PDB file of N, CA and C in Angstrom:
ATOM      1  N   MET A   1      24.285  -7.969  93.061  1.00  0.00           N
ATOM      2  CA  MET A   1      25.834  -6.981  93.161  1.00  0.00           C
ATOM      3  C   MET A   1      26.238  -7.028  94.975  1.00  0.00           C
ATOM      4  N   VAL A   2      27.220  -7.097  95.345  1.00  0.00           N
ATOM      5  CA  VAL A   2      27.663  -6.782  96.687  1.00  0.00           C
ATOM      6  C   VAL A   2      28.240  -5.689  96.792  1.00  0.00           C
ATOM      7  N   ILE A   3      27.987  -4.806  97.591  1.00  0.00           N
ATOM      8  CA  ILE A   3      29.078  -3.618  97.826  1.00  0.00           C
ATOM      9  C   ILE A   3      29.611  -3.842  99.352  1.00  0.00           C
ATOM     10  N   LYS A   4      31.094  -3.539  99.182  1.00  0.00           N
ATOM     11  CA  LYS A   4      31.870  -3.891 100.366  1.00  0.00           C
ATOM     12  C   LYS A   4      31.751  -2.575 101.252  1.00  0.00           C
ATOM     13  N   LYS A   5      31.638  -2.755 102.393  1.00  0.00           N
ATOM     14  CA  LYS A   5      32.184  -1.868 103.183  1.00  0.00           C
ATOM     15  C   LYS A   5      33.597  -1.377 103.244  1.00  0.00           C
ATOM     16  N   PRO A   6      34.164  -0.203 103.155  1.00  0.00           N
ATOM     17  CA  PRO A   6      35.609  -0.021 103.337  1.00  0.00           C
ATOM     18  C   PRO A   6      35.842  -0.255 104.753  1.00  0.00           C
ATOM     19  N   THR A   7      37.061  -0.682 104.916  1.00  0.00           N
ATOM     20  CA  THR A   7      37.633  -1.191 106.256  1.00  0.00           C
ATOM     21  C   THR A   7      37.895   0.158 107.201  1.00  0.00           C
ATOM     22  N   LYS A   8      37.789   0.157 108.030  1.00  0.00           N
ATOM     23  CA  LYS A   8      37.850   1.609 108.800  1.00  0.00           C
ATOM     24  C   LYS A   8      39.413   1.235 109.581  1.00  0.00           C
ATOM     25  N   LEU A   9      40.201   2.323 109.090  1.00  0.00           N
ATOM     26  CA  LEU A   9      42.020   2.372 109.921  1.00  0.00           C
ATOM     27  C   LEU A   9      41.478   2.719 110.949  1.00  0.00           C
ATOM     28  N   PRO A  10      42.616   2.174 111.997  1.00  0.00           N
ATOM     29  CA  PRO A  10      42.484   3.046 113.141  1.00  0.00           C
ATOM     30  C   PRO A  10      42.930   4.266 112.786  1.00  0.00           C
ATOM     31  N   GLN A  11      42.570   5.324 114.065  1.00  0.00           N
ATOM     32  CA  GLN A  11      42.600   6.711 113.949  1.00  0.00           C
ATOM     33  C   GLN A  11      43.904   7.065 113.723  1.00  0.00           C
ATOM     34  N   ALA A  12      44.849   6.559 114.694  1.00  0.00           N
ATOM     35  CA  ALA A  12      46.182   7.011 114.630  1.00  0.00           C
ATOM     36  C   ALA A  12      47.148   6.596 112.993  1.00  0.00           C
ATOM     37  N   GLN A  13      46.655   5.711 112.763  1.00  0.00           N
ATOM     38  CA  GLN A  13      47.273   5.128 111.187  1.00  0.00           C
ATOM     39  C   GLN A  13      46.890   6.074 109.879  1.00  0.00           C
ATOM     40  N   VAL A  14      45.399   6.471 110.355  1.00  0.00           N
ATOM     41  CA  VAL A  14      44.976   7.718 109.293  1.00  0.00           C
ATOM     42  C   VAL A  14      45.603   8.838 109.531  1.00  0.00           C
ATOM     43  N   LEU A  15      45.647   9.288 110.743  1.00  0.00           N
ATOM     44  CA  LEU A  15      46.687  10.420 110.897  1.00  0.00           C
ATOM     45  C   LEU A  15      48.352  10.681 110.558  1.00  0.00           C
ATOM     46  N   LYS A  16      48.796   9.430 110.863  1.00  0.00           N
ATOM     47  CA  LYS A  16      49.912   9.082 110.039  1.00  0.00           C
ATOM     48  C   LYS A  16      50.185   9.193 108.435  1.00  0.00           C
ATOM     49  N   GLN A  17      48.928   8.705 107.666  1.00  0.00           N
ATOM     50  CA  GLN A  17      49.002   8.513 106.523  1.00  0.00           C
ATOM     51  C   GLN A  17      48.953  10.447 106.093  1.00  0.00           C
ATOM     52  N   ILE A  18      48.078  11.099 106.592  1.00  0.00           N
ATOM     53  CA  ILE A  18      47.766  12.492 106.227  1.00  0.00           C
ATOM     54  C   ILE A  18      49.173  13.138 106.338  1.00  0.00           C
ATOM     55  N   LEU A  19      49.816  12.901 107.648  1.00  0.00           N
ATOM     56  CA  LEU A  19      51.111  13.533 107.742  1.00  0.00           C
ATOM     57  C   LEU A  19      52.116  13.168 106.356  1.00  0.00           C
ATOM     58  N   LYS A  20      52.227  11.926 106.455  1.00  0.00           N
ATOM     59  CA  LYS A  20      53.386  11.135 105.216  1.00  0.00           C
ATOM     60  C   LYS A  20      53.038  11.642 103.983  1.00  0.00           C
ATOM     61  N   ARG A  21      51.583  11.715 103.395  1.00  0.00           N
ATOM     62  CA  ARG A  21      51.247  12.197 102.372  1.00  0.00           C
ATOM     63  C   ARG A  21      51.451  13.521 101.871  1.00  0.00           C
ATOM     64  N   CYS A  22      51.080  14.316 103.066  1.00  0.00           N
ATOM     65  CA  CYS A  22      50.883  15.794 102.748  1.00  0.00           C
ATOM     66  C   CYS A  22      52.570  16.164 103.200  1.00  0.00           C
ATOM     67  N   SER A  23      53.553  15.616 102.934  1.00  0.00           N
ATOM     68  CA  SER A  23      54.631  16.298 103.578  1.00  0.00           C
ATOM     69  C   SER A  23      55.620  16.315 102.339  1.00  0.00           C
ATOM     70  N   SER A  24      55.388  16.328 101.496  1.00  0.00           N
ATOM     71  CA  SER A  24      56.357  16.302  99.961  1.00  0.00           C
ATOM     72  C   SER A  24      57.024  17.985  99.813  1.00  0.00           C
ATOM     73  N   LEU A  25      56.650  18.977 100.072  1.00  0.00           N
ATOM     74  CA  LEU A  25      57.033  20.133  99.596  1.00  0.00           C
ATOM     75  C   LEU A  25      58.729  20.316 100.049  1.00  0.00           C
ATOM     76  N   GLY A  26      58.983  20.105 101.201  1.00  0.00           N
ATOM     77  CA  GLY A  26      60.230  20.321 101.604  1.00  0.00           C
ATOM     78  C   GLY A  26      61.294  19.166 100.537  1.00  0.00           C
ATOM     79  N   LYS A  27      60.766  18.044 100.409  1.00  0.00           N
ATOM     80  CA  LYS A  27      61.531  17.054  99.884  1.00  0.00           C
ATOM     81  C   LYS A  27      61.841  17.569  98.806  1.00  0.00           C
ATOM     82  N   LYS A  28      61.078  18.047  97.830  1.00  0.00           N
ATOM     83  CA  LYS A  28      61.221  18.524  96.422  1.00  0.00           C
ATOM     84  C   LYS A  28      62.320  19.664  96.554  1.00  0.00           C
ATOM     85  N   HIS A  29      62.591  20.475  97.550  1.00  0.00           N
ATOM     86  CA  HIS A  29      63.570  21.522  97.322  1.00  0.00           C
ATOM     87  C   HIS A  29      64.845  21.191  98.471  1.00  0.00           C
ATOM     88  N   GLY A  30      65.046  20.225  98.509  1.00  0.00           N
ATOM     89  CA  GLY A  30      66.251  19.470  99.213  1.00  0.00           C
ATOM     90  C   GLY A  30      66.356  20.198 100.640  1.00  0.00           C
ATOM     91  N   ALA A  31      65.126  20.598 101.505  1.00  0.00           N
ATOM     92  CA  ALA A  31      64.972  21.068 102.769  1.00  0.00           C
ATOM     93  C   ALA A  31      64.940  19.899 104.030  1.00  0.00           C
ATOM     94  N   TYR A  32      65.180  18.825 103.391  1.00  0.00           N
ATOM     95  CA  TYR A  32      65.055  17.676 104.273  1.00  0.00           C
ATOM     96  C   TYR A  32      66.401  16.835 104.982  1.00  0.00           C
ATOM     97  N   ASP A  33      66.190  16.469 105.989  1.00  0.00           N
ATOM     98  CA  ASP A  33      67.436  15.707 106.443  1.00  0.00           C
ATOM     99  C   ASP A  33      67.495  14.500 106.508  1.00  0.00           C
ATOM    100  N   ASN A  34      68.085  13.474 105.322  1.00  0.00           N
ATOM    101  CA  ASN A  34      68.074  12.148 104.699  1.00  0.00           C
ATOM    102  C   ASN A  34      68.783  11.595 106.170  1.00  0.00           C
ATOM    103  N   ALA A  35      69.657  11.852 106.668  1.00  0.00           N
ATOM    104  CA  ALA A  35      70.184  10.945 108.071  1.00  0.00           C
ATOM    105  C   ALA A  35      69.201  11.283 108.927  1.00  0.00           C
ATOM    106  N   ASP A  36      68.231  11.842 109.035  1.00  0.00           N
ATOM    107  CA  ASP A  36      67.193  11.859 110.147  1.00  0.00           C
ATOM    108  C   ASP A  36      65.827  11.476 109.499  1.00  0.00           C
ATOM    109  N   GLY A  37      65.914  10.188 108.774  1.00  0.00           N
ATOM    110  CA  GLY A  37      64.409   9.798 108.448  1.00  0.00           C
ATOM    111  C   GLY A  37      63.538  11.132 107.508  1.00  0.00           C
ATOM    112  N   GLY A  38      64.079  11.831 107.048  1.00  0.00           N
ATOM    113  CA  GLY A  38      63.378  13.237 106.149  1.00  0.00           C
ATOM    114  C   GLY A  38      62.913  13.823 107.057  1.00  0.00           C
ATOM    115  N   ARG A  39      62.946  14.219 107.988  1.00  0.00           N
ATOM    116  CA  ARG A  39      62.880  15.440 108.903  1.00  0.00           C
ATOM    117  C   ARG A  39      63.103  16.482 108.324  1.00  0.00           C
ATOM    118  N   PRO A  40      62.325  17.700 108.113  1.00  0.00           N
ATOM    119  CA  PRO A  40      63.031  18.930 107.478  1.00  0.00           C
ATOM    120  C   PRO A  40      63.880  19.572 108.701  1.00  0.00           C
ATOM    121  N   ILE A  41      65.335  19.944 108.134  1.00  0.00           N
ATOM    122  CA  ILE A  41      66.147  20.501 108.701  1.00  0.00           C
ATOM    123  C   ILE A  41      65.842  21.245 109.939  1.00  0.00           C
ATOM    124  N   ASP A  42      65.038  22.385 109.763  1.00  0.00           N
ATOM    125  CA  ASP A  42      64.507  23.265 110.527  1.00  0.00           C
ATOM    126  C   ASP A  42      63.369  23.120 111.442  1.00  0.00           C
ATOM    127  N   VAL A  43      63.066  21.718 111.483  1.00  0.00           N
ATOM    128  CA  VAL A  43      62.110  21.419 112.341  1.00  0.00           C
ATOM    129  C   VAL A  43      62.625  20.455 113.568  1.00  0.00           C
ATOM    130  N   PRO A  44      62.372  20.757 114.833  1.00  0.00           N
ATOM    131  CA  PRO A  44      62.932  19.975 115.941  1.00  0.00           C
ATOM    132  C   PRO A  44      62.498  18.588 116.040  1.00  0.00           C
ATOM    133  N   LYS A  45      62.910  17.752 116.245  1.00  0.00           N
ATOM    134  CA  LYS A  45      62.308  16.471 116.731  1.00  0.00           C
ATOM    135  C   LYS A  45      61.249  16.474 117.301  1.00  0.00           C
ATOM    136  N   GLY A  46      60.127  15.588 117.158  1.00  0.00           N
ATOM    137  CA  GLY A  46      58.964  15.499 117.595  1.00  0.00           C
ATOM    138  C   GLY A  46      57.769  16.477 117.306  1.00  0.00           C
ATOM    139  N   HIS A  47      58.358  17.188 116.106  1.00  0.00           N
ATOM    140  CA  HIS A  47      57.644  18.281 115.588  1.00  0.00           C
ATOM    141  C   HIS A  47      57.184  18.141 114.635  1.00  0.00           C
ATOM    142  N   PHE A  48      56.338  18.742 113.526  1.00  0.00           N
ATOM    143  CA  PHE A  48      56.203  18.975 112.101  1.00  0.00           C
ATOM    144  C   PHE A  48      55.782  20.270 111.833  1.00  0.00           C
ATOM    145  N   ALA A  49      55.776  20.365 110.425  1.00  0.00           N
ATOM    146  CA  ALA A  49      55.476  21.833 109.858  1.00  0.00           C
ATOM    147  C   ALA A  49      54.224  21.672 109.255  1.00  0.00           C
ATOM    148  N   VAL A  50      53.226  22.696 109.285  1.00  0.00           N
ATOM    149  CA  VAL A  50      51.947  22.849 108.766  1.00  0.00           C
ATOM    150  C   VAL A  50      51.812  24.257 108.372  1.00  0.00           C
ATOM    151  N   TYR A  51      51.062  24.355 107.194  1.00  0.00           N
ATOM    152  CA  TYR A  51      50.625  25.807 106.641  1.00  0.00           C
ATOM    153  C   TYR A  51      49.306  26.368 106.689  1.00  0.00           C
ATOM    154  N   VAL A  52      49.299  27.443 107.096  1.00  0.00           N
ATOM    155  CA  VAL A  52      47.817  27.877 107.814  1.00  0.00           C
ATOM    156  C   VAL A  52      47.587  29.382 107.045  1.00  0.00           C
ATOM    157  N   GLY A  53      46.271  29.323 106.448  1.00  0.00           N
ATOM    158  CA  GLY A  53      45.448  30.336 106.104  1.00  0.00           C
ATOM    159  C   GLY A  53      46.137  30.568 104.537  1.00  0.00           C
ATOM    160  N   GLU A  54      45.494  32.040 103.975  1.00  0.00           N
ATOM    161  CA  GLU A  54      45.633  32.302 102.746  1.00  0.00           C
ATOM    162  C   GLU A  54      46.822  32.373 102.416  1.00  0.00           C
ATOM    163  N   ASN A  55      47.677  33.265 103.232  1.00  0.00           N
ATOM    164  CA  ASN A  55      49.148  33.410 103.216  1.00  0.00           C
ATOM    165  C   ASN A  55      50.031  32.411 103.364  1.00  0.00           C
ATOM    166  N   ARG A  56      49.518  31.305 103.602  1.00  0.00           N
ATOM    167  CA  ARG A  56      50.334  29.474 103.784  1.00  0.00           C
ATOM    168  C   ARG A  56      51.309  29.972 104.777  1.00  0.00           C
ATOM    169  N   SER A  57      50.881  30.451 106.155  1.00  0.00           N
ATOM    170  CA  SER A  57      51.913  30.775 106.974  1.00  0.00           C
ATOM    171  C   SER A  57      52.710  29.649 107.703  1.00  0.00           C
ATOM    172  N   ARG A  58      53.692  29.399 107.799  1.00  0.00           N
ATOM    173  CA  ARG A  58      54.348  28.027 108.314  1.00  0.00           C
ATOM    174  C   ARG A  58      54.290  27.961 109.919  1.00  0.00           C
ATOM    175  N   TYR A  59      53.743  26.939 110.347  1.00  0.00           N
ATOM    176  CA  TYR A  59      53.766  26.736 111.704  1.00  0.00           C
ATOM    177  C   TYR A  59      54.621  25.359 112.359  1.00  0.00           C
ATOM    178  N   ILE A  60      55.128  25.403 113.129  1.00  0.00           N
ATOM    179  CA  ILE A  60      55.955  23.941 113.768  1.00  0.00           C
ATOM    180  C   ILE A  60      55.451  23.671 114.744  1.00  0.00           C
ATOM    181  N   VAL A  61      54.616  22.650 115.007  1.00  0.00           N
ATOM    182  CA  VAL A  61      53.974  22.138 115.794  1.00  0.00           C
ATOM    183  C   VAL A  61      54.606  20.861 116.516  1.00  0.00           C
ATOM    184  N   PRO A  62      54.110  20.404 117.741  1.00  0.00           N
ATOM    185  CA  PRO A  62      54.608  19.200 118.291  1.00  0.00           C
ATOM    186  C   PRO A  62      53.815  18.107 118.247  1.00  0.00           C
ATOM    187  N   ILE A  63      54.242  17.120 117.911  1.00  0.00           N
ATOM    188  CA  ILE A  63      53.431  15.785 117.501  1.00  0.00           C
ATOM    189  C   ILE A  63      52.144  15.386 118.399  1.00  0.00           C
ATOM    190  N   SER A  64      52.341  15.784 119.543  1.00  0.00           N
ATOM    191  CA  SER A  64      51.565  15.680 120.524  1.00  0.00           C
ATOM    192  C   SER A  64      50.258  16.262 120.278  1.00  0.00           C
ATOM    193  N   PHE A  65      50.002  17.248 119.398  1.00  0.00           N
ATOM    194  CA  PHE A  65      48.829  17.803 119.243  1.00  0.00           C
ATOM    195  C   PHE A  65      48.037  16.716 118.231  1.00  0.00           C
ATOM    196  N   LEU A  66      48.441  15.551 117.815  1.00  0.00           N
ATOM    197  CA  LEU A  66      47.799  14.591 116.948  1.00  0.00           C
ATOM    198  C   LEU A  66      46.632  14.023 118.116  1.00  0.00           C
ATOM    199  N   ASN A  67      47.094  14.049 119.222  1.00  0.00           N
ATOM    200  CA  ASN A  67      46.005  13.170 120.419  1.00  0.00           C
ATOM    201  C   ASN A  67      45.200  14.088 120.472  1.00  0.00           C
ATOM    202  N   HIS A  68      44.860  15.237 120.086  1.00  0.00           N
ATOM    203  CA  HIS A  68      43.694  16.303 120.512  1.00  0.00           C
ATOM    204  C   HIS A  68      42.451  16.271 119.453  1.00  0.00           C
ATOM    205  N   PRO A  69      41.351  15.733 119.877  1.00  0.00           N
ATOM    206  CA  PRO A  69      40.126  15.829 118.972  1.00  0.00           C
ATOM    207  C   PRO A  69      40.251  16.902 118.192  1.00  0.00           C
ATOM    208  N   GLU A  70      40.560  18.269 118.653  1.00  0.00           N
ATOM    209  CA  GLU A  70      40.453  19.433 117.947  1.00  0.00           C
ATOM    210  C   GLU A  70      41.223  19.320 116.754  1.00  0.00           C
ATOM    211  N   PHE A  71      42.911  18.876 117.023  1.00  0.00           N
ATOM    212  CA  PHE A  71      43.573  18.898 115.956  1.00  0.00           C
ATOM    213  C   PHE A  71      43.344  18.213 114.767  1.00  0.00           C
ATOM    214  N   GLN A  72      42.520  17.034 115.401  1.00  0.00           N
ATOM    215  CA  GLN A  72      42.552  15.704 114.520  1.00  0.00           C
ATOM    216  C   GLN A  72      41.182  16.267 113.557  1.00  0.00           C
ATOM    217  N   CYS A  73      40.440  17.091 113.944  1.00  0.00           N
ATOM    218  CA  CYS A  73      39.387  17.345 113.062  1.00  0.00           C
ATOM    219  C   CYS A  73      39.723  18.530 112.156  1.00  0.00           C
ATOM    220  N   LEU A  74      40.901  19.370 112.358  1.00  0.00           N
ATOM    221  CA  LEU A  74      41.797  19.904 111.210  1.00  0.00           C
ATOM    222  C   LEU A  74      41.995  19.253 110.163  1.00  0.00           C
ATOM    223  N   LEU A  75      42.867  18.395 110.813  1.00  0.00           N
ATOM    224  CA  LEU A  75      43.624  17.225 109.797  1.00  0.00           C
ATOM    225  C   LEU A  75      42.482  16.693 108.902  1.00  0.00           C
ATOM    226  N   ARG A  76      41.262  16.079 109.425  1.00  0.00           N
ATOM    227  CA  ARG A  76      40.363  15.554 108.776  1.00  0.00           C
ATOM    228  C   ARG A  76      40.183  16.829 107.731  1.00  0.00           C
ATOM    229  N   ARG A  77      39.692  17.717 107.792  1.00  0.00           N
ATOM    230  CA  ARG A  77      39.242  18.967 107.100  1.00  0.00           C
ATOM    231  C   ARG A  77      40.172  19.248 106.162  1.00  0.00           C
ATOM    232  N   ALA A  78      41.547  19.114 106.334  1.00  0.00           N
ATOM    233  CA  ALA A  78      42.492  19.474 105.543  1.00  0.00           C
ATOM    234  C   ALA A  78      42.183  17.996 104.235  1.00  0.00           C
ATOM    235  N   GLU A  79      42.104  16.859 104.377  1.00  0.00           N
ATOM    236  CA  GLU A  79      41.999  15.993 103.613  1.00  0.00           C
ATOM    237  C   GLU A  79      41.179  16.295 102.888  1.00  0.00           C
ATOM    238  N   GLU A  80      39.905  16.653 103.102  1.00  0.00           N
ATOM    239  CA  GLU A  80      38.606  16.665 102.613  1.00  0.00           C
ATOM    240  C   GLU A  80      38.978  18.001 101.849  1.00  0.00           C
ATOM    241  N   VAL A  81      39.457  18.957 101.960  1.00  0.00           N
ATOM    242  CA  VAL A  81      39.743  20.307 101.274  1.00  0.00           C
ATOM    243  C   VAL A  81      40.653  20.064  99.921  1.00  0.00           C
ATOM    244  N   PHE A  82      41.736  19.450 100.344  1.00  0.00           N
ATOM    245  CA  PHE A  82      43.329  19.267  99.487  1.00  0.00           C
ATOM    246  C   PHE A  82      43.362  18.228  99.006  1.00  0.00           C
ATOM    247  N   GLY A  83      43.128  16.786  99.819  1.00  0.00           N
ATOM    248  CA  GLY A  83      43.196  15.360  99.459  1.00  0.00           C
ATOM    249  C   GLY A  83      44.559  15.322 100.133  1.00  0.00           C
ATOM    250  N   PHE A  84      45.129  14.222  99.114  1.00  0.00           N
ATOM    251  CA  PHE A  84      46.796  13.893  99.717  1.00  0.00           C
ATOM    252  C   PHE A  84      47.696  14.126  98.613  1.00  0.00           C
ATOM    253  N   ASP A  85      47.369  14.330  97.296  1.00  0.00           N
ATOM    254  CA  ASP A  85      47.726  14.224  96.223  1.00  0.00           C
ATOM    255  C   ASP A  85      48.095  16.136  95.841  1.00  0.00           C
ATOM    256  N   HIS A  86      49.005  16.401  96.504  1.00  0.00           N
ATOM    257  CA  HIS A  86      49.175  17.986  96.151  1.00  0.00           C
ATOM    258  C   HIS A  86      50.464  18.091  96.776  1.00  0.00           C
ATOM    259  N   ASP A  87      51.398  19.296  96.289  1.00  0.00           N
ATOM    260  CA  ASP A  87      52.618  19.471  96.578  1.00  0.00           C
ATOM    261  C   ASP A  87      52.780  20.637  97.528  1.00  0.00           C
ATOM    262  N   MET A  88      51.830  21.097  98.463  1.00  0.00           N
ATOM    263  CA  MET A  88      51.920  22.245  98.875  1.00  0.00           C
ATOM    264  C   MET A  88      52.315  22.123 100.439  1.00  0.00           C
ATOM    265  N   GLY A  89      52.678  20.503 100.948  1.00  0.00           N
ATOM    266  CA  GLY A  89      52.861  20.461 101.951  1.00  0.00           C
ATOM    267  C   GLY A  89      51.746  20.214 103.101  1.00  0.00           C
ATOM    268  N   LEU A  90      51.594  20.059 104.304  1.00  0.00           N
ATOM    269  CA  LEU A  90      50.557  19.790 105.145  1.00  0.00           C
ATOM    270  C   LEU A  90      49.392  20.876 105.042  1.00  0.00           C
ATOM    271  N   THR A  91      48.766  21.685 104.742  1.00  0.00           N
ATOM    272  CA  THR A  91      47.861  22.889 104.816  1.00  0.00           C
ATOM    273  C   THR A  91      46.641  22.704 105.372  1.00  0.00           C
ATOM    274  N   ILE A  92      46.646  23.481 106.564  1.00  0.00           N
ATOM    275  CA  ILE A  92      45.384  23.654 107.218  1.00  0.00           C
ATOM    276  C   ILE A  92      44.473  24.359 106.779  1.00  0.00           C
ATOM    277  N   PRO A  93      42.983  24.301 106.543  1.00  0.00           N
ATOM    278  CA  PRO A  93      41.802  25.191 105.786  1.00  0.00           C
ATOM    279  C   PRO A  93      41.686  26.029 106.755  1.00  0.00           C
ATOM    280  N   CYS A  94      42.374  26.778 107.574  1.00  0.00           N
ATOM    281  CA  CYS A  94      41.470  27.643 108.530  1.00  0.00           C
ATOM    282  C   CYS A  94      42.133  29.074 108.563  1.00  0.00           C
ATOM    283  N   GLU A  95      41.608  30.204 109.228  1.00  0.00           N
ATOM    284  CA  GLU A  95      42.207  31.444 109.218  1.00  0.00           C
ATOM    285  C   GLU A  95      43.738  31.225 110.202  1.00  0.00           C
ATOM    286  N   GLU A  96      44.189  31.842 110.274  1.00  0.00           N
ATOM    287  CA  GLU A  96      45.556  31.766 111.065  1.00  0.00           C
ATOM    288  C   GLU A  96      45.152  32.398 112.939  1.00  0.00           C
ATOM    289  N   VAL A  97      44.396  33.177 112.788  1.00  0.00           N
ATOM    290  CA  VAL A  97      43.731  33.700 114.011  1.00  0.00           C
ATOM    291  C   VAL A  97      43.166  32.261 114.661  1.00  0.00           C
ATOM    292  N   VAL A  98      42.254  31.607 113.889  1.00  0.00           N
ATOM    293  CA  VAL A  98      41.696  30.718 114.717  1.00  0.00           C
ATOM    294  C   VAL A  98      42.823  29.723 115.059  1.00  0.00           C
ATOM    295  N   PHE A  99      43.501  29.056 113.997  1.00  0.00           N
ATOM    296  CA  PHE A  99      44.684  28.208 114.372  1.00  0.00           C
ATOM    297  C   PHE A  99      45.410  28.488 115.614  1.00  0.00           C
ATOM    298  N   ARG A 100      45.833  29.843 115.727  1.00  0.00           N
ATOM    299  CA  ARG A 100      46.743  30.167 116.911  1.00  0.00           C
ATOM    300  C   ARG A 100      45.876  29.965 118.261  1.00  0.00           C
ATOM    301  N   SER A 101      44.596  30.514 118.132  1.00  0.00           N
ATOM    302  CA  SER A 101      43.802  30.265 119.311  1.00  0.00           C
ATOM    303  C   SER A 101      43.916  28.897 119.823  1.00  0.00           C
ATOM    304  N   LEU A 102      43.616  27.951 118.799  1.00  0.00           N
ATOM    305  CA  LEU A 102      43.519  26.950 119.002  1.00  0.00           C
ATOM    306  C   LEU A 102      44.915  25.936 119.527  1.00  0.00           C
ATOM    307  N   THR A 103      45.868  26.170 118.840  1.00  0.00           N
ATOM    308  CA  THR A 103      47.093  25.459 119.447  1.00  0.00           C
ATOM    309  C   THR A 103      47.613  26.144 120.776  1.00  0.00           C
ATOM    310  N   SER A 104      47.087  27.782 120.964  1.00  0.00           N
ATOM    311  CA  SER A 104      47.360  27.851 122.397  1.00  0.00           C
ATOM    312  C   SER A 104      46.916  27.507 123.343  1.00  0.00           C
ATOM    313  N   THR A 105      45.651  27.212 123.045  1.00  0.00           N
ATOM    314  CA  THR A 105      44.649  26.014 124.063  1.00  0.00           C
ATOM    315  C   THR A 105      45.481  24.527 124.498  1.00  0.00           C
ATOM    316  N   LEU A 106      46.053  24.022 123.446  1.00  0.00           N
ATOM    317  CA  LEU A 106      46.470  22.623 123.338  1.00  0.00           C
ATOM    318  C   LEU A 106      48.058  22.443 123.982  1.00  0.00           C
ATOM    319  N   ARG A 107      48.633  23.783 124.213  1.00  0.00           N
ATOM    320  CA  ARG A 107      49.870  23.470 124.505  1.00  0.00           C
ATOM    321  C   ARG A 107      49.701  23.709 126.290  1.00  0.00           C
TER     322      ARG A 107
END
């Protein structure tokens, strides 16, 4: 029996998949602008929404955060905790205080 090693996708492609698969919340409630490729109406171009903490507080963050290893670590953790197949939007599993502190250093 031969066990094949899974092919490793480039990190940027994995991050795009995470964002694409975890952004179904607004689409189901009509909050997306179809003329702009499915971006939520209240999210500026070049940004995306994430939900953080127990209360799932919504934060709008710039796409440039995807280049930072610290933010990539949060996305990998979100994938491990929630997977891709859920209706909760992109949820980051950390405390809001920690998230705000991290994002303030990335700006």
